[in-house]
Each structure stands twice: as structure tokens, then as C-alpha cells.
mmCIF file of C-alpha atoms in Angstrom:
data_model
loop_
_atom_site.group_PDB
_atom_site.id
_atom_site.type_symbol
_atom_site.label_atom_id
_atom_site.label_comp_id
_atom_site.label_asym_id
_atom_site.label_seq_id
_atom_site.Cartn_x
_atom_site.Cartn_y
_atom_site.Cartn_z
ATOM 1 C CA MET X 1 15.211 31.254 -30.439
ATOM 2 C CA GLY X 2 17.519 33.059 -27.995
ATOM 3 C CA VAL X 3 18.105 35.899 -30.420
ATOM 4 C CA ALA X 4 14.416 36.139 -31.329
ATOM 5 C CA LEU X 5 13.276 36.087 -27.683
ATOM 6 C CA THR X 6 15.877 38.728 -26.767
ATOM 7 C CA GLN X 7 14.650 41.011 -29.539
ATOM 8 C CA ALA X 8 10.980 40.455 -28.644
ATOM 9 C CA ALA X 9 11.681 41.219 -24.963
ATOM 10 C CA LEU X 10 13.666 44.368 -25.838
ATOM 11 C CA ASP X 11 10.833 45.486 -28.133
ATOM 12 C CA LEU X 12 8.469 45.294 -25.138
ATOM 13 C CA GLY X 13 10.808 47.533 -23.135
ATOM 14 C CA HIS X 14 12.415 44.865 -20.923
ATOM 15 C CA GLU X 15 16.036 44.895 -19.897
ATOM 16 C CA VAL X 16 17.546 41.606 -21.063
ATOM 17 C CA VAL X 17 20.517 39.625 -19.778
ATOM 18 C CA VAL X 18 21.481 36.790 -22.162
ATOM 19 C CA ILE X 19 23.521 33.952 -20.685
ATOM 20 C CA SER X 20 24.852 32.212 -23.745
ATOM 21 C CA GLY X 21 27.076 29.285 -24.552
ATOM 22 C CA PRO X 22 29.528 29.434 -27.489
ATOM 23 C CA VAL X 23 27.124 29.907 -30.408
ATOM 24 C CA SER X 24 27.504 31.440 -33.852
ATOM 25 C CA VAL X 25 24.583 33.869 -33.607
ATOM 26 C CA THR X 26 24.823 37.572 -32.760
ATOM 27 C CA TYR X 27 22.581 38.932 -30.029
ATOM 28 C CA PRO X 28 20.825 42.322 -30.292
ATOM 29 C CA ALA X 29 23.047 45.185 -29.144
ATOM 30 C CA GLY X 30 20.499 46.258 -26.517
ATOM 31 C CA ALA X 31 21.025 43.120 -24.410
ATOM 32 C CA LYS X 32 23.743 42.403 -21.870
ATOM 33 C CA VAL X 33 25.442 39.165 -22.959
ATOM 34 C CA VAL X 34 27.206 36.905 -20.435
ATOM 35 C CA PRO X 35 29.292 34.288 -22.278
ATOM 36 C CA VAL X 36 29.738 30.849 -20.702
ATOM 37 C CA ILE X 37 31.103 27.514 -21.875
ATOM 38 C CA THR X 38 29.981 24.699 -19.592
ATOM 39 C CA THR X 39 26.555 23.903 -18.167
ATOM 40 C CA ASP X 40 27.953 24.529 -14.679
ATOM 41 C CA GLU X 41 29.090 27.993 -15.756
ATOM 42 C CA MET X 42 25.648 28.658 -17.224
ATOM 43 C CA LEU X 43 24.045 27.623 -13.941
ATOM 44 C CA SER X 44 26.318 29.907 -11.873
ATOM 45 C CA ALA X 45 25.752 32.887 -14.167
ATOM 46 C CA ALA X 46 21.986 32.242 -14.307
ATOM 47 C CA MET X 47 21.691 32.015 -10.517
ATOM 48 C CA GLU X 48 23.727 35.183 -10.075
ATOM 49 C CA HIS X 49 21.700 37.259 -12.540
ATOM 50 C CA PHE X 50 18.316 35.742 -11.636
ATOM 51 C CA GLU X 51 18.579 37.547 -8.273
ATOM 52 C CA SER X 52 17.923 40.886 -9.945
ATOM 53 C CA CYS X 53 15.571 39.749 -12.714
ATOM 54 C CA ASP X 54 11.767 39.524 -12.856
ATOM 55 C CA GLY X 55 11.978 36.127 -14.502
ATOM 56 C CA ALA X 56 13.954 33.784 -16.707
ATOM 57 C CA ILE X 57 13.380 32.123 -20.070
ATOM 58 C CA GLY X 58 15.405 28.947 -20.574
ATOM 59 C CA ALA X 59 15.812 28.667 -24.340
ATOM 60 C CA ALA X 60 19.399 27.381 -24.357
ATOM 61 C CA ALA X 61 20.211 23.730 -24.907
ATOM 62 C CA PRO X 62 23.010 23.200 -22.379
ATOM 63 C CA CYS X 63 24.711 19.809 -22.370
ATOM 64 C CA ASP X 64 22.741 17.249 -20.347
ATOM 65 C CA TYR X 65 25.907 15.259 -19.636
ATOM 66 C CA MET X 66 29.597 15.887 -19.047
ATOM 67 C CA PRO X 67 32.527 13.462 -19.094
ATOM 68 C CA ARG X 68 33.336 11.870 -15.743
ATOM 69 C CA LYS X 69 37.035 12.186 -16.526
ATOM 70 C CA ILE X 70 38.736 14.747 -18.739
ATOM 71 C CA HIS X 71 41.929 13.580 -20.398
ATOM 72 C CA THR X 72 44.645 16.198 -20.556
ATOM 73 C CA GLN X 73 46.489 14.422 -23.375
ATOM 74 C CA LYS X 74 45.271 13.088 -26.705
ATOM 75 C CA ILE X 75 43.958 9.523 -26.478
ATOM 76 C CA SER X 76 45.876 7.283 -28.891
ATOM 77 C CA LYS X 77 44.044 4.691 -30.964
ATOM 78 C CA THR X 78 44.638 1.147 -29.727
ATOM 79 C CA GLY X 79 42.562 -0.890 -32.159
ATOM 80 C CA GLN X 80 40.039 -1.468 -29.382
ATOM 81 C CA PRO X 81 36.656 0.152 -28.683
ATOM 82 C CA LEU X 82 36.591 3.106 -26.331
ATOM 83 C CA THR X 83 34.007 3.843 -23.667
ATOM 84 C CA ILE X 84 33.169 7.339 -22.479
ATOM 85 C CA GLU X 85 31.504 7.659 -19.109
ATOM 86 C CA LEU X 86 29.193 10.626 -18.765
ATOM 87 C CA VAL X 87 27.468 12.029 -15.712
ATOM 88 C CA GLU X 88 24.459 14.340 -15.671
ATOM 89 C CA THR X 89 25.036 18.070 -15.423
ATOM 90 C CA ALA X 90 22.992 20.256 -13.092
ATOM 91 C CA ASP X 91 19.590 21.291 -14.488
ATOM 92 C CA VAL X 92 19.730 25.064 -14.962
ATOM 93 C CA VAL X 93 16.003 25.718 -15.404
ATOM 94 C CA ALA X 94 14.997 23.353 -12.578
ATOM 95 C CA THR X 95 17.432 25.110 -10.234
ATOM 96 C CA LEU X 96 16.006 28.519 -11.161
ATOM 97 C CA GLY X 97 12.491 27.096 -10.654
ATOM 98 C CA GLN X 98 13.406 25.844 -7.194
ATOM 99 C CA ASN X 99 14.954 29.173 -6.264
ATOM 100 C CA LYS X 100 12.390 31.616 -7.606
ATOM 101 C CA LYS X 101 11.126 34.192 -5.163
ATOM 102 C CA GLU X 102 7.531 35.403 -4.854
ATOM 103 C CA GLY X 103 6.559 37.063 -8.121
ATOM 104 C CA GLN X 104 9.479 35.703 -10.150
ATOM 105 C CA TRP X 105 8.629 33.449 -13.079
ATOM 106 C CA VAL X 106 10.453 30.823 -15.115
ATOM 107 C CA VAL X 107 9.618 29.813 -18.680
ATOM 108 C CA GLY X 108 11.199 26.585 -19.906
ATOM 109 C CA PHE X 109 11.742 25.045 -23.307
ATOM 110 C CA ALA X 110 11.355 21.321 -23.906
ATOM 111 C CA LEU X 111 12.793 19.851 -27.076
ATOM 112 C CA GLU X 112 11.616 16.300 -27.504
ATOM 113 C CA THR X 113 11.593 13.857 -30.395
ATOM 114 C CA GLU X 114 8.783 11.652 -29.042
ATOM 115 C CA ASP X 115 5.625 12.285 -26.961
ATOM 116 C CA GLN X 116 6.440 15.976 -27.137
ATOM 117 C CA ARG X 117 3.483 17.433 -25.270
ATOM 118 C CA PHE X 118 3.451 14.777 -22.534
ATOM 119 C CA ARG X 119 7.175 15.075 -21.878
ATOM 120 C CA ALA X 120 6.971 18.869 -21.930
ATOM 121 C CA ILE X 121 4.278 18.781 -19.233
ATOM 122 C CA VAL X 122 6.394 16.416 -17.121
ATOM 123 C CA LYS X 123 9.329 18.828 -17.445
ATOM 124 C CA LEU X 124 7.141 21.826 -16.621
ATOM 125 C CA GLU X 125 6.075 20.186 -13.357
ATOM 126 C CA LYS X 126 9.492 18.827 -12.469
ATOM 127 C CA LYS X 127 11.247 22.136 -13.119
ATOM 128 C CA LEU X 128 8.554 24.275 -11.440
ATOM 129 C CA CYS X 129 8.041 26.375 -14.554
ATOM 130 C CA ASP X 130 5.248 28.891 -15.028
ATOM 131 C CA LEU X 131 5.051 28.255 -18.760
ATOM 132 C CA MET X 132 6.677 25.623 -20.956
ATOM 133 C CA VAL X 133 7.404 25.893 -24.665
ATOM 134 C CA SER X 134 7.256 22.486 -26.325
ATOM 135 C CA ASN X 135 9.105 22.099 -29.602
ATOM 136 C CA GLY X 136 10.795 19.448 -31.697
ATOM 137 C CA PRO X 137 14.088 18.788 -33.460
ATOM 138 C CA THR X 138 13.013 20.709 -36.582
ATOM 139 C CA ALA X 139 13.687 23.844 -34.495
ATOM 140 C CA ILE X 140 17.438 23.186 -34.617
ATOM 141 C CA ASP X 141 19.397 25.319 -37.099
ATOM 142 C CA SER X 142 16.138 26.493 -38.671
ATOM 143 C CA ASP X 143 14.728 29.996 -39.164
ATOM 144 C CA ASP X 144 11.290 28.624 -38.305
ATOM 145 C CA ASN X 145 9.760 26.836 -35.377
ATOM 146 C CA GLU X 146 6.508 25.147 -34.442
ATOM 147 C CA VAL X 147 5.704 25.165 -30.731
ATOM 148 C CA GLU X 148 2.968 24.612 -28.198
ATOM 149 C CA LEU X 149 2.858 26.921 -25.208
ATOM 150 C CA LEU X 150 1.711 25.041 -22.100
ATOM 151 C CA ASP X 151 0.503 26.386 -18.781
ATOM 152 C CA PRO X 152 1.059 24.699 -15.373
ATOM 153 C CA SER X 153 -2.226 22.814 -15.682
ATOM 154 C CA GLY X 154 -0.931 21.216 -18.873
ATOM 155 C CA HIS X 155 -3.262 23.097 -21.199
ATOM 156 C CA VAL X 156 -2.091 24.264 -24.594
ATOM 157 C CA ILE X 157 -2.488 28.034 -24.330
ATOM 158 C CA GLU X 158 -1.422 28.635 -27.910
ATOM 159 C CA ALA X 159 0.055 26.654 -30.773
ATOM 160 C CA ILE X 160 2.451 28.883 -32.680
ATOM 161 C CA SER X 161 4.252 28.253 -35.950
ATOM 162 C CA GLY X 162 6.224 30.454 -38.307
ATOM 163 C CA SER X 163 9.486 32.353 -38.147
ATOM 164 C CA LYS X 164 11.336 32.200 -34.841
ATOM 165 C CA SER X 165 10.822 35.955 -34.669
ATOM 166 C CA HIS X 166 7.032 35.457 -34.890
ATOM 167 C CA VAL X 167 7.096 32.574 -32.395
ATOM 168 C CA ALA X 168 9.144 34.679 -29.961
ATOM 169 C CA LYS X 169 6.730 37.625 -30.239
ATOM 170 C CA ARG X 170 3.758 35.376 -29.429
ATOM 171 C CA ILE X 171 5.568 33.744 -26.482
ATOM 172 C CA LEU X 172 6.465 37.177 -25.114
ATOM 173 C CA ALA X 173 2.890 38.426 -25.623
ATOM 174 C CA GLN X 174 1.525 35.485 -23.597
ATOM 175 C CA LEU X 175 4.245 35.874 -20.990
ATOM 176 C CA GLN X 176 3.534 39.609 -20.711
ATOM 177 C CA GLN X 177 -0.183 38.997 -20.199
ATOM 178 C CA ARG X 178 0.043 36.040 -17.827
ATOM 179 C CA LEU X 179 3.230 36.526 -15.846
ATOM 180 C CA VAL X 180 4.460 40.114 -16.095
ATOM 181 C CA LYS X 181 1.092 41.876 -15.666
ATOM 182 C CA ARG X 182 0.105 39.799 -12.650
ATOM 183 C CA ASN X 183 2.924 41.328 -10.630
ATOM 184 C CA MET G 1 46.307 24.030 -42.776
ATOM 185 C CA GLY G 2 43.990 22.605 -45.466
ATOM 186 C CA VAL G 3 43.339 26.037 -46.908
ATOM 187 C CA ALA G 4 47.023 27.030 -46.766
ATOM 188 C CA LEU G 5 48.186 23.754 -48.371
ATOM 189 C CA THR G 6 45.554 24.090 -51.094
ATOM 190 C CA GLN G 7 46.707 27.608 -51.914
ATOM 191 C CA ALA G 8 50.395 26.607 -51.864
ATOM 192 C CA ALA G 9 49.719 23.665 -54.202
ATOM 193 C CA LEU G 10 47.677 25.823 -56.584
ATOM 194 C CA ASP G 11 50.464 28.417 -56.586
ATOM 195 C CA LEU G 12 52.855 25.696 -57.798
ATOM 196 C CA GLY G 13 50.493 24.883 -60.651
ATOM 197 C CA HIS G 14 48.952 21.678 -59.248
ATOM 198 C CA GLU G 15 45.336 20.720 -59.704
ATOM 199 C CA VAL G 16 43.873 20.260 -56.234
ATOM 200 C CA VAL G 17 40.953 18.187 -54.995
ATOM 201 C CA VAL G 18 40.031 19.012 -51.381
ATOM 202 C CA ILE G 19 38.042 16.400 -49.500
ATOM 203 C CA SER G 20 36.718 18.319 -46.548
ATOM 204 C CA GLY G 21 34.524 17.683 -43.545
ATOM 205 C CA PRO G 22 32.071 20.340 -42.307
ATOM 206 C CA VAL G 23 34.442 23.187 -41.459
ATOM 207 C CA SER G 24 34.010 26.949 -41.273
ATOM 208 C CA VAL G 25 36.879 27.869 -43.602
ATOM 209 C CA THR G 26 36.569 28.773 -47.289
ATOM 210 C CA TYR G 27 38.832 26.980 -49.742
ATOM 211 C CA PRO G 28 40.529 28.766 -52.675
ATOM 212 C CA ALA G 29 38.257 29.008 -55.704
ATOM 213 C CA GLY G 30 40.786 27.185 -57.889
ATOM 214 C CA ALA G 31 40.360 23.879 -56.035
ATOM 215 C CA LYS G 32 37.667 21.248 -56.499
ATOM 216 C CA VAL G 33 36.018 20.727 -53.097
ATOM 217 C CA VAL G 34 34.310 17.446 -52.197
ATOM 218 C CA PRO G 35 32.262 17.882 -49.003
ATOM 219 C CA VAL G 36 31.887 14.924 -46.640
ATOM 220 C CA ILE G 37 30.560 14.452 -43.104
ATOM 221 C CA THR G 38 31.755 11.163 -41.632
ATOM 222 C CA THR G 39 35.200 9.591 -41.614
ATOM 223 C CA ASP G 40 33.808 6.732 -43.718
ATOM 224 C CA GLU G 41 32.615 9.231 -46.317
ATOM 225 C CA MET G 42 36.035 10.895 -46.290
ATOM 226 C CA LEU G 43 37.684 7.522 -46.869
ATOM 227 C CA SER G 44 35.381 6.675 -49.798
ATOM 228 C CA ALA G 45 35.884 10.054 -51.443
ATOM 229 C CA ALA G 46 39.650 9.960 -50.842
ATOM 230 C CA MET G 47 39.989 6.476 -52.352
ATOM 231 C CA GLU G 48 37.902 7.475 -55.363
ATOM 232 C CA HIS G 49 39.863 10.640 -56.119
ATOM 233 C CA PHE G 50 43.279 9.203 -55.220
ATOM 234 C CA GLU G 51 43.006 7.002 -58.332
ATOM 235 C CA SER G 52 43.599 9.999 -60.582
ATOM 236 C CA CYS G 53 45.950 11.998 -58.335
ATOM 237 C CA ASP G 54 49.744 12.086 -58.107
ATOM 238 C CA GLY G 55 49.593 12.026 -54.346
ATOM 239 C CA ALA G 56 47.650 12.901 -51.243
ATOM 240 C CA ILE G 57 48.204 15.169 -48.254
ATOM 241 C CA GLY G 58 46.245 14.171 -45.175
ATOM 242 C CA ALA G 59 45.813 17.404 -43.216
ATOM 243 C CA ALA G 60 42.244 16.775 -42.032
ATOM 244 C CA ALA G 61 41.496 15.621 -38.507
ATOM 245 C CA PRO G 62 38.727 13.081 -39.131
ATOM 246 C CA CYS G 63 37.094 11.521 -36.084
ATOM 247 C CA ASP G 64 39.122 8.583 -34.738
ATOM 248 C CA TYR G 65 35.995 7.009 -33.226
ATOM 249 C CA MET G 66 32.313 6.710 -34.015
ATOM 250 C CA PRO G 67 29.417 5.608 -31.794
ATOM 251 C CA ARG G 68 28.673 1.883 -31.882
ATOM 252 C CA LYS G 69 24.978 2.647 -31.762
ATOM 253 C CA ILE G 70 23.210 5.743 -33.046
ATOM 254 C CA HIS G 71 20.019 6.641 -31.205
ATOM 255 C CA THR G 72 17.254 7.906 -33.456
ATOM 256 C CA GLN G 73 15.411 9.597 -30.586
ATOM 257 C CA LYS G 74 16.608 11.995 -27.906
ATOM 258 C CA ILE G 75 17.971 10.209 -24.833
ATOM 259 C CA SER G 76 16.068 11.318 -21.728
ATOM 260 C CA LYS G 77 17.904 12.040 -18.485
ATOM 261 C CA THR G 78 17.403 9.339 -15.886
ATOM 262 C CA GLY G 79 19.477 10.651 -12.998
ATOM 263 C CA GLN G 80 22.047 7.946 -13.746
ATOM 264 C CA PRO G 81 25.412 8.107 -15.545
ATOM 265 C CA LEU G 82 25.461 7.315 -19.237
ATOM 266 C CA THR G 83 28.065 5.329 -21.130
ATOM 267 C CA ILE G 84 28.852 5.862 -24.801
ATOM 268 C CA GLU G 85 30.547 3.025 -26.617
ATOM 269 C CA LEU G 86 32.812 4.104 -29.454
ATOM 270 C CA VAL G 87 34.529 2.036 -32.104
ATOM 271 C CA GLU G 88 37.503 3.094 -34.217
ATOM 272 C CA THR G 89 36.854 4.535 -37.650
ATOM 273 C CA ALA G 90 38.872 3.478 -40.683
ATOM 274 C CA ASP G 91 42.244 5.224 -41.019
ATOM 275 C CA VAL G 92 42.034 7.349 -44.176
ATOM 276 C CA VAL G 93 45.744 8.093 -44.608
ATOM 277 C CA ALA G 94 46.812 4.523 -43.780
ATOM 278 C CA THR G 95 44.357 3.181 -46.358
ATOM 279 C CA LEU G 96 45.731 5.557 -49.002
ATOM 280 C CA GLY G 97 49.263 4.528 -48.015
ATOM 281 C CA GLN G 98 48.401 0.852 -48.437
ATOM 282 C CA ASN G 99 46.800 1.486 -51.812
ATOM 283 C CA LYS G 100 49.315 3.823 -53.420
ATOM 284 C CA LYS G 101 50.540 2.814 -56.853
ATOM 285 C CA GLU G 102 54.108 3.127 -58.137
ATOM 286 C CA GLY G 103 55.033 6.812 -58.109
ATOM 287 C CA GLN G 104 52.121 7.973 -55.965
ATOM 288 C CA TRP G 105 52.980 9.582 -52.643
ATOM 289 C CA VAL G 106 51.189 10.195 -49.369
ATOM 290 C CA VAL G 107 52.014 12.947 -46.863
ATOM 291 C CA GLY G 108 50.491 12.577 -43.419
ATOM 292 C CA PHE G 109 49.938 14.900 -40.504
ATOM 293 C CA ALA G 110 50.380 13.769 -36.912
ATOM 294 C CA LEU G 111 48.944 15.921 -34.151
ATOM 295 C CA GLU G 112 50.175 14.726 -30.801
ATOM 296 C CA THR G 113 50.203 16.214 -27.321
ATOM 297 C CA GLU G 114 53.066 14.056 -25.982
ATOM 298 C CA ASP G 115 56.214 12.535 -27.526
ATOM 299 C CA GLN G 116 55.352 14.331 -30.736
ATOM 300 C CA ARG G 117 58.291 13.345 -32.913
ATOM 301 C CA PHE G 118 58.381 9.717 -31.778
ATOM 302 C CA ARG G 119 54.676 9.220 -32.298
ATOM 303 C CA ALA G 120 54.813 10.972 -35.658
ATOM 304 C CA ILE G 121 57.525 8.559 -36.820
ATOM 305 C CA VAL G 122 55.458 5.579 -35.636
ATOM 306 C CA LYS G 123 52.491 6.913 -37.602
ATOM 307 C CA LEU G 124 54.655 7.559 -40.678
ATOM 308 C CA GLU G 125 55.759 3.916 -40.702
ATOM 309 C CA LYS G 126 52.370 2.466 -39.844
ATOM 310 C CA LYS G 127 50.554 4.520 -42.483
ATOM 311 C CA LEU G 128 53.220 4.011 -45.179
ATOM 312 C CA CYS G 129 53.691 7.745 -45.662
ATOM 313 C CA ASP G 130 56.462 9.328 -47.745
ATOM 314 C CA LEU G 131 56.606 12.378 -45.485
ATOM 315 C CA MET G 132 55.012 13.146 -42.130
ATOM 316 C CA VAL G 133 54.244 16.565 -40.698
ATOM 317 C CA SER G 134 54.442 16.511 -36.905
ATOM 318 C CA ASN G 135 52.573 19.241 -35.073
ATOM 319 C CA GLY G 136 50.916 19.898 -31.735
ATOM 320 C CA PRO G 137 47.624 21.129 -30.302
ATOM 321 C CA THR G 138 48.630 24.793 -30.646
ATOM 322 C CA ALA G 139 47.931 24.308 -34.372
ATOM 323 C CA ILE G 140 44.194 24.069 -33.694
ATOM 324 C CA ASP G 141 42.180 27.217 -34.448
ATOM 325 C CA SER G 142 45.403 29.210 -34.843
ATOM 326 C CA ASP G 143 46.736 31.243 -37.761
ATOM 327 C CA ASP G 144 50.210 29.917 -36.961
ATOM 328 C CA ASN G 145 51.800 26.515 -36.706
ATOM 329 C CA GLU G 146 55.076 24.967 -35.646
ATOM 330 C CA VAL G 147 55.921 21.681 -37.337
ATOM 331 C CA GLU G 148 58.679 19.210 -38.023
ATOM 332 C CA LEU G 149 58.777 17.570 -41.415
ATOM 333 C CA LEU G 150 59.969 13.969 -41.158
ATOM 334 C CA ASP G 151 61.191 11.614 -43.861
ATOM 335 C CA PRO G 152 60.698 7.803 -43.870
ATOM 336 C CA SER G 153 64.008 7.277 -42.092
ATOM 337 C CA GLY G 154 62.708 9.396 -39.225
ATOM 338 C CA HIS G 155 64.992 12.359 -39.885
ATOM 339 C CA VAL G 156 63.766 15.896 -39.386
ATOM 340 C CA ILE G 157 64.109 17.368 -42.865
ATOM 341 C CA GLU G 158 62.999 20.809 -41.789
ATOM 342 C CA ALA G 159 61.527 22.471 -38.706
ATOM 343 C CA ILE G 160 59.083 25.139 -39.820
ATOM 344 C CA SER G 161 57.278 27.753 -37.751
ATOM 345 C CA GLY G 162 55.255 30.811 -38.641
ATOM 346 C CA SER G 163 51.972 31.474 -40.365
ATOM 347 C CA LYS G 164 50.147 28.428 -41.707
ATOM 348 C CA SER G 165 50.592 29.979 -45.143
ATOM 349 C CA HIS G 166 54.377 29.991 -44.653
ATOM 350 C CA VAL G 167 54.390 26.476 -43.195
ATOM 351 C CA ALA G 168 52.321 25.220 -46.143
ATOM 352 C CA LYS G 169 54.689 26.830 -48.679
ATOM 353 C CA ARG G 170 57.706 25.147 -47.076
ATOM 354 C CA ILE G 171 55.949 21.751 -46.918
ATOM 355 C CA LEU G 172 55.009 22.048 -50.588
ATOM 356 C CA ALA G 173 58.548 23.115 -51.512
ATOM 357 C CA GLN G 174 59.995 20.007 -49.812
ATOM 358 C CA LEU G 175 57.271 17.820 -51.291
ATOM 359 C CA GLN G 176 57.929 19.260 -54.758
ATOM 360 C CA GLN G 177 61.658 18.577 -54.500
ATOM 361 C CA ARG G 178 61.497 15.135 -52.911
ATOM 362 C CA LEU G 179 58.330 13.540 -54.213
ATOM 363 C CA VAL G 180 57.033 15.342 -57.285
ATOM 364 C CA LYS G 181 60.376 15.798 -59.101
ATOM 365 C CA ARG G 182 61.428 12.191 -58.598
ATOM 366 C CA ASN G 183 58.593 11.047 -60.851
#
């Protein structure tokens, strides 16, 4: 979706900064790509670049958790079970939502396996998003997607399915009409 | 190393069956490739094919642990830490070592970050290997490797460094002389 949204935004004449984790896709040449590894790095880069952007679309799936302790040496097998303690990472989209200035907008993505629309609306409110794209696990590693675009009142503005390129174009068209043109 | 060892074995005229997890490398066309995902699947496939093979080289790095419980739905963030319980997987090379018939041989790989040679010798004995290749973390995602080849008495037969292709050729040459020719 990141590639498709980048292309759709470029096609509408926007300048695009992509903050991307280590993925195997290639972004359109017209975009500035900022590579990051950890969720914390993504948050720092997003906050830095958000300053000079009209808005942000959060289509990445950064890790929700990180290990409490990082071992510097290989852990040897002992014959016993092993427990990994994880702590939550910072929420990138929620932090952008909390820090948006007058006129800036934030579009989030919610990928849920159960109660998709309900959970997407909860995330939209919690993360102070202006639009939320609700999708499911079939989106992962697929050329296609099936999404619902939700507004802050929880209404489904548009249900979109098809290629990720098509879905991205429709999301950008709605975003252009509702968020970009209002400014 | 799997690709390099496959090519080196083919070059010596061996028939090669590669049991491989989901990796990004392409194996030589002359080998039969059996794709697997989990360590359990690798063990099953290895045991099945070992029956009709002269020996086995364990160059894969299968997962040492697997989750005790697999969630079928996405885990929602709660604001609290999360603990993952892992249990040890079966040891593929050790199981082959325990099941080898008269004349069959097993070559293991040990990747350690500390006390490399000592730990490699412990693994050689524990897994009933005929040779053990000891290497370190610099082998990962690199075109080069630096290894020590150990025999069952714990002696370093040969220290090899250079391209993985070169390292594989030397391992196969030693294997050919010590294990294949004895049969």
C-alpha cells in the first residue's frame, strides 16, 4: 500500500516523503525515501518530517512491541522453555495525531482480524486521525486489498476493493476532496 | 552456505537434495529442492530423504524455539508488557546423527558468538556428527565466511576463510576424502 499511495500522491502533484522500514518493495523515484529500522526510528523520522508536511498517511505496520532486553550474544539452548518479555513501542500515528498543527491532517490504517470496522473507529478516535482506512489480513503480501474508508464520525465514506493501486487512487481522491481542498 | 555447498557437491558429481526453509537465495538447478517452513517440517523432510542419502550436511539455521501458543487473531495492544513463551524445537542434525546407519555421515554447522570452537566441539559430540563446521555471526548475509573444520576428536582439520564458494569447496574436499572415500 505504501508504494501505491506514494504513486497516487505523486500523480496528484504532491511532494512525497516515504518513511519506510526494511521492506522488499521499491518506491517510485519521485519520492524522497527515509529508511528506518525500528519503530522508535520511524517515530523520530516521522515527527521530523511532519513539521514541513501538509499531512501524513500511516500505512506502515511498525512493530507494536520490542524486547525489554536485547541479548548481545547468541542464547544457547538449555532444554527448557524460554520467555521473551516485550514492551509496547511508541504509537507513531497517535503521536502525529497529537502533534498536528491547524490544517494538518493524519490518515491512519487499521489492520484487524476481528471486529474490523469497530476497532478501526476506536483507533481513529484514539489516534486523532482525520480518516481511517480499515483493512484485514488479506492485504498482507497481496496485490489486492479490500478496505473501508471511515470518517471521524465513524461513517463508511467509501468501501473500496481491487488492486492496491486502485485502492490507493480512491483513498487519495477522498483525501484530496476532504482534507487537502479544505485548507 | 547452502547454495555454495550444493554447487560444490554437484561439481563433485553427487546427487543433492536441498531441504530449505523460506530463503531468498536460488539453489543450483541440478539439485532437488524440498521447501519447508517450520523446523518440524524440516526434520520430517530430512528424516525422509536421509534414508536414501549417503550423508547429510546441516547448514540451515532452523529456529531453535517455537511459540507455545499460536494466536489465530491479532493481539491488540493493552498498554501492558507482553510475554511470549517459547519451547525448544526438535534438533534436526542431532536426530539425523542418532538415526544414521552404518556408513552414513552427518556434517553439522555451529554458529556461535562466544567460545566458538569449544561450543562447536560440544555440539559435534552431542549431535553425533562426523565433522563440524564452526563459524560465527559474520557468516550471516555475507558472501564470505571464516570457519574451522573440526573432527570428532575435536581437532581443527582445516581453518578456511574466503568466499562461501571457496569455503564450501574445501569442506567438500575434506568430506570427500574423510567420509565419502572410506565407504
